[in-house]
Amino acid sequence: QFAKPEDAVKYRKASFTVLGSHFGRLAAMANGRAPYDAKAASENADVIATVAKLPWAAFGEGTDKGETRAKHEIWTEAGKFKDAADKSQAELAKVVAAARSGSLDALKAAVGPAGASCKACHDNFRKD
Ligand code: ASC
């Protein structure tokens, strides 16, 4: 999939950036910082449904170097990293379902735990 390790690093950072952007738009609606728009929420969900699957394949061998904040624990505690990644994807799947359902209450309920799962992975596996 990646010709060089630095291509994988770029790819995973780009996919996390897109994921964070679209999750942030939903979080803003859930938190009342942006008006709720069911159609926009559903469109953001479509992006998240695809992009949330992408970065994980880009943590292969040799991708612990270069312009990355990835901690070594990603590779030395690979099982824990996978659990955290799986947890995030499971929580994001709930956000996707909630956003597609057209219910602001469902979105509000799903966004908090998903954000917490993002943060848990960052706290344990990302520098600063
Ligand atoms: C976001 C985003 C994250 C999470 C995290 C939640 O919107 O980009 O990484 O929420 O900040 O604490």
mmCIF file with all atom_site columns, C-alpha atoms in Angstrom, residues 30-90:
data_model
loop_
_atom_site.group_PDB
_atom_site.id
_atom_site.type_symbol
_atom_site.label_atom_id
_atom_site.label_alt_id
_atom_site.label_comp_id
_atom_site.label_asym_id
_atom_site.label_entity_id
_atom_site.label_seq_id
_atom_site.pdbx_PDB_ins_code
_atom_site.Cartn_x
_atom_site.Cartn_y
_atom_site.Cartn_z
_atom_site.occupancy
_atom_site.B_iso_or_equiv
_atom_site.pdbx_formal_charge
_atom_site.auth_seq_id
_atom_site.auth_comp_id
_atom_site.auth_asym_id
_atom_site.auth_atom_id
_atom_site.pdbx_PDB_model_num
ATOM 1  C CA . ALA A 1 30 ? -23.955 17.901 19.616 1.00 0.00 ? 30 ALA A CA 1
ATOM 2  C CA . ASN A 1 31 ? -22.564 20.542 21.949 1.00 0.00 ? 31 ASN A CA 1
ATOM 3  C CA . GLY A 1 32 ? -24.724 23.351 20.600 1.00 0.00 ? 32 GLY A CA 1
ATOM 4  C CA . ARG A 1 33 ? -21.783 25.265 19.159 1.00 0.00 ? 33 ARG A CA 1
ATOM 5  C CA . ALA A 1 34 ? -23.290 24.841 15.709 1.00 0.00 ? 34 ALA A CA 1
ATOM 6  C CA . PRO A 1 35 ? -26.934 24.577 14.688 1.00 0.00 ? 35 PRO A CA 1
ATOM 7  C CA . TYR A 1 36 ? -28.176 21.030 14.241 1.00 0.00 ? 36 TYR A CA 1
ATOM 8  C CA . ASP A 1 37 ? -28.598 20.160 10.583 1.00 0.00 ? 37 ASP A CA 1
ATOM 9  C CA . ALA A 1 38 ? -29.667 16.549 10.053 1.00 0.00 ? 38 ALA A CA 1
ATOM 10 C CA . LYS A 1 39 ? -28.576 16.445 6.417  1.00 0.00 ? 39 LYS A CA 1
ATOM 11 C CA . ALA A 1 40 ? -25.139 17.867 7.172  1.00 0.00 ? 40 ALA A CA 1
ATOM 12 C CA . ALA A 1 41 ? -24.805 15.467 10.103 1.00 0.00 ? 41 ALA A CA 1
ATOM 13 C CA . SER A 1 42 ? -25.597 12.529 7.859  1.00 0.00 ? 42 SER A CA 1
ATOM 14 C CA . GLU A 1 43 ? -23.081 13.688 5.261  1.00 0.00 ? 43 GLU A CA 1
ATOM 15 C CA . ASN A 1 44 ? -20.392 14.029 7.926  1.00 0.00 ? 44 ASN A CA 1
ATOM 16 C CA . ALA A 1 45 ? -21.276 10.535 9.087  1.00 0.00 ? 45 ALA A CA 1
ATOM 17 C CA . ASP A 1 46 ? -20.697 9.177  5.585  1.00 0.00 ? 46 ASP A CA 1
ATOM 18 C CA . VAL A 1 47 ? -17.175 10.614 5.577  1.00 0.00 ? 47 VAL A CA 1
ATOM 19 C CA . ILE A 1 48 ? -16.451 9.282  9.058  1.00 0.00 ? 48 ILE A CA 1
ATOM 20 C CA . ALA A 1 49 ? -17.768 5.824  8.173  1.00 0.00 ? 49 ALA A CA 1
ATOM 21 C CA . THR A 1 50 ? -15.099 5.552  5.491  1.00 0.00 ? 50 THR A CA 1
ATOM 22 C CA . VAL A 1 51 ? -12.209 7.524  6.918  1.00 0.00 ? 51 VAL A CA 1
ATOM 23 C CA . ALA A 1 52 ? -12.282 5.963  10.397 1.00 0.00 ? 52 ALA A CA 1
ATOM 24 C CA . LYS A 1 53 ? -11.149 2.699  8.816  1.00 0.00 ? 53 LYS A CA 1
ATOM 25 C CA . LEU A 1 54 ? -8.126  4.132  7.045  1.00 0.00 ? 54 LEU A CA 1
ATOM 26 C CA . PRO A 1 55 ? -5.298  5.201  9.341  1.00 0.00 ? 55 PRO A CA 1
ATOM 27 C CA . TRP A 1 56 ? -4.790  1.891  11.108 1.00 0.00 ? 56 TRP A CA 1
ATOM 28 C CA . ALA A 1 57 ? -3.125  0.105  8.187  1.00 0.00 ? 57 ALA A CA 1
ATOM 29 C CA . ALA A 1 58 ? -0.518  2.858  8.083  1.00 0.00 ? 58 ALA A CA 1
ATOM 30 C CA . PHE A 1 59 ? 1.256   1.942  11.348 1.00 0.00 ? 59 PHE A CA 1
ATOM 31 C CA . GLY A 1 60 ? 3.403   -0.757 9.773  1.00 0.00 ? 60 GLY A CA 1
ATOM 32 C CA . GLU A 1 61 ? 7.036   -1.570 10.302 1.00 0.00 ? 61 GLU A CA 1
ATOM 33 C CA . GLY A 1 62 ? 9.443   1.345  9.945  1.00 0.00 ? 62 GLY A CA 1
ATOM 34 C CA . THR A 1 63 ? 6.733   3.977  10.381 1.00 0.00 ? 63 THR A CA 1
ATOM 35 C CA . ASP A 1 64 ? 7.869   4.903  13.901 1.00 0.00 ? 64 ASP A CA 1
ATOM 36 C CA . LYS A 1 65 ? 10.372  7.419  12.538 1.00 0.00 ? 65 LYS A CA 1
ATOM 37 C CA . GLY A 1 66 ? 10.290  10.803 10.850 1.00 0.00 ? 66 GLY A CA 1
ATOM 38 C CA . GLU A 1 67 ? 7.651   13.464 11.254 1.00 0.00 ? 67 GLU A CA 1
ATOM 39 C CA . THR A 1 68 ? 5.369   11.636 13.597 1.00 0.00 ? 68 THR A CA 1
ATOM 40 C CA . ARG A 1 69 ? 4.093   12.011 17.139 1.00 0.00 ? 69 ARG A CA 1
ATOM 41 C CA . ALA A 1 70 ? 3.470   8.280  17.323 1.00 0.00 ? 70 ALA A CA 1
ATOM 42 C CA . LYS A 1 71 ? 4.844   6.811  20.542 1.00 0.00 ? 71 LYS A CA 1
ATOM 43 C CA . HIS A 1 72 ? 6.897   3.625  20.529 1.00 0.00 ? 72 HIS A CA 1
ATOM 44 C CA . GLU A 1 73 ? 4.212   1.989  22.671 1.00 0.00 ? 73 GLU A CA 1
ATOM 45 C CA . ILE A 1 74 ? 2.155   1.613  19.469 1.00 0.00 ? 74 ILE A CA 1
ATOM 46 C CA . TRP A 1 75 ? 4.569   -1.137 18.464 1.00 0.00 ? 75 TRP A CA 1
ATOM 47 C CA . THR A 1 76 ? 5.845   -2.339 21.852 1.00 0.00 ? 76 THR A CA 1
ATOM 48 C CA . GLU A 1 77 ? 2.288   -2.647 23.212 1.00 0.00 ? 77 GLU A CA 1
ATOM 49 C CA . ALA A 1 78 ? 0.603   -3.472 19.939 1.00 0.00 ? 78 ALA A CA 1
ATOM 50 C CA . GLY A 1 79 ? -2.267  -5.362 21.564 1.00 0.00 ? 79 GLY A CA 1
ATOM 51 C CA . LYS A 1 80 ? -3.196  -2.368 23.702 1.00 0.00 ? 80 LYS A CA 1
ATOM 52 C CA . PHE A 1 81 ? -2.971  -0.087 20.678 1.00 0.00 ? 81 PHE A CA 1
ATOM 53 C CA . LYS A 1 82 ? -5.237  -2.369 18.687 1.00 0.00 ? 82 LYS A CA 1
ATOM 54 C CA . ASP A 1 83 ? -7.761  -2.459 21.534 1.00 0.00 ? 83 ASP A CA 1
ATOM 55 C CA . ALA A 1 84 ? -7.749  1.348  21.685 1.00 0.00 ? 84 ALA A CA 1
ATOM 56 C CA . ALA A 1 85 ? -8.089  1.638  17.909 1.00 0.00 ? 85 ALA A CA 1
ATOM 57 C CA . ASP A 1 86 ? -10.919 -0.903 17.880 1.00 0.00 ? 86 ASP A CA 1
ATOM 58 C CA . LYS A 1 87 ? -12.667 0.937  20.710 1.00 0.00 ? 87 LYS A CA 1
ATOM 59 C CA . SER A 1 88 ? -12.475 4.216  18.801 1.00 0.00 ? 88 SER A CA 1
ATOM 60 C CA . GLN A 1 89 ? -13.831 2.613  15.666 1.00 0.00 ? 89 GLN A CA 1
ATOM 61 C CA . ALA A 1 90 ? -16.694 1.028  17.617 1.00 0.00 ? 90 ALA A CA 1
#
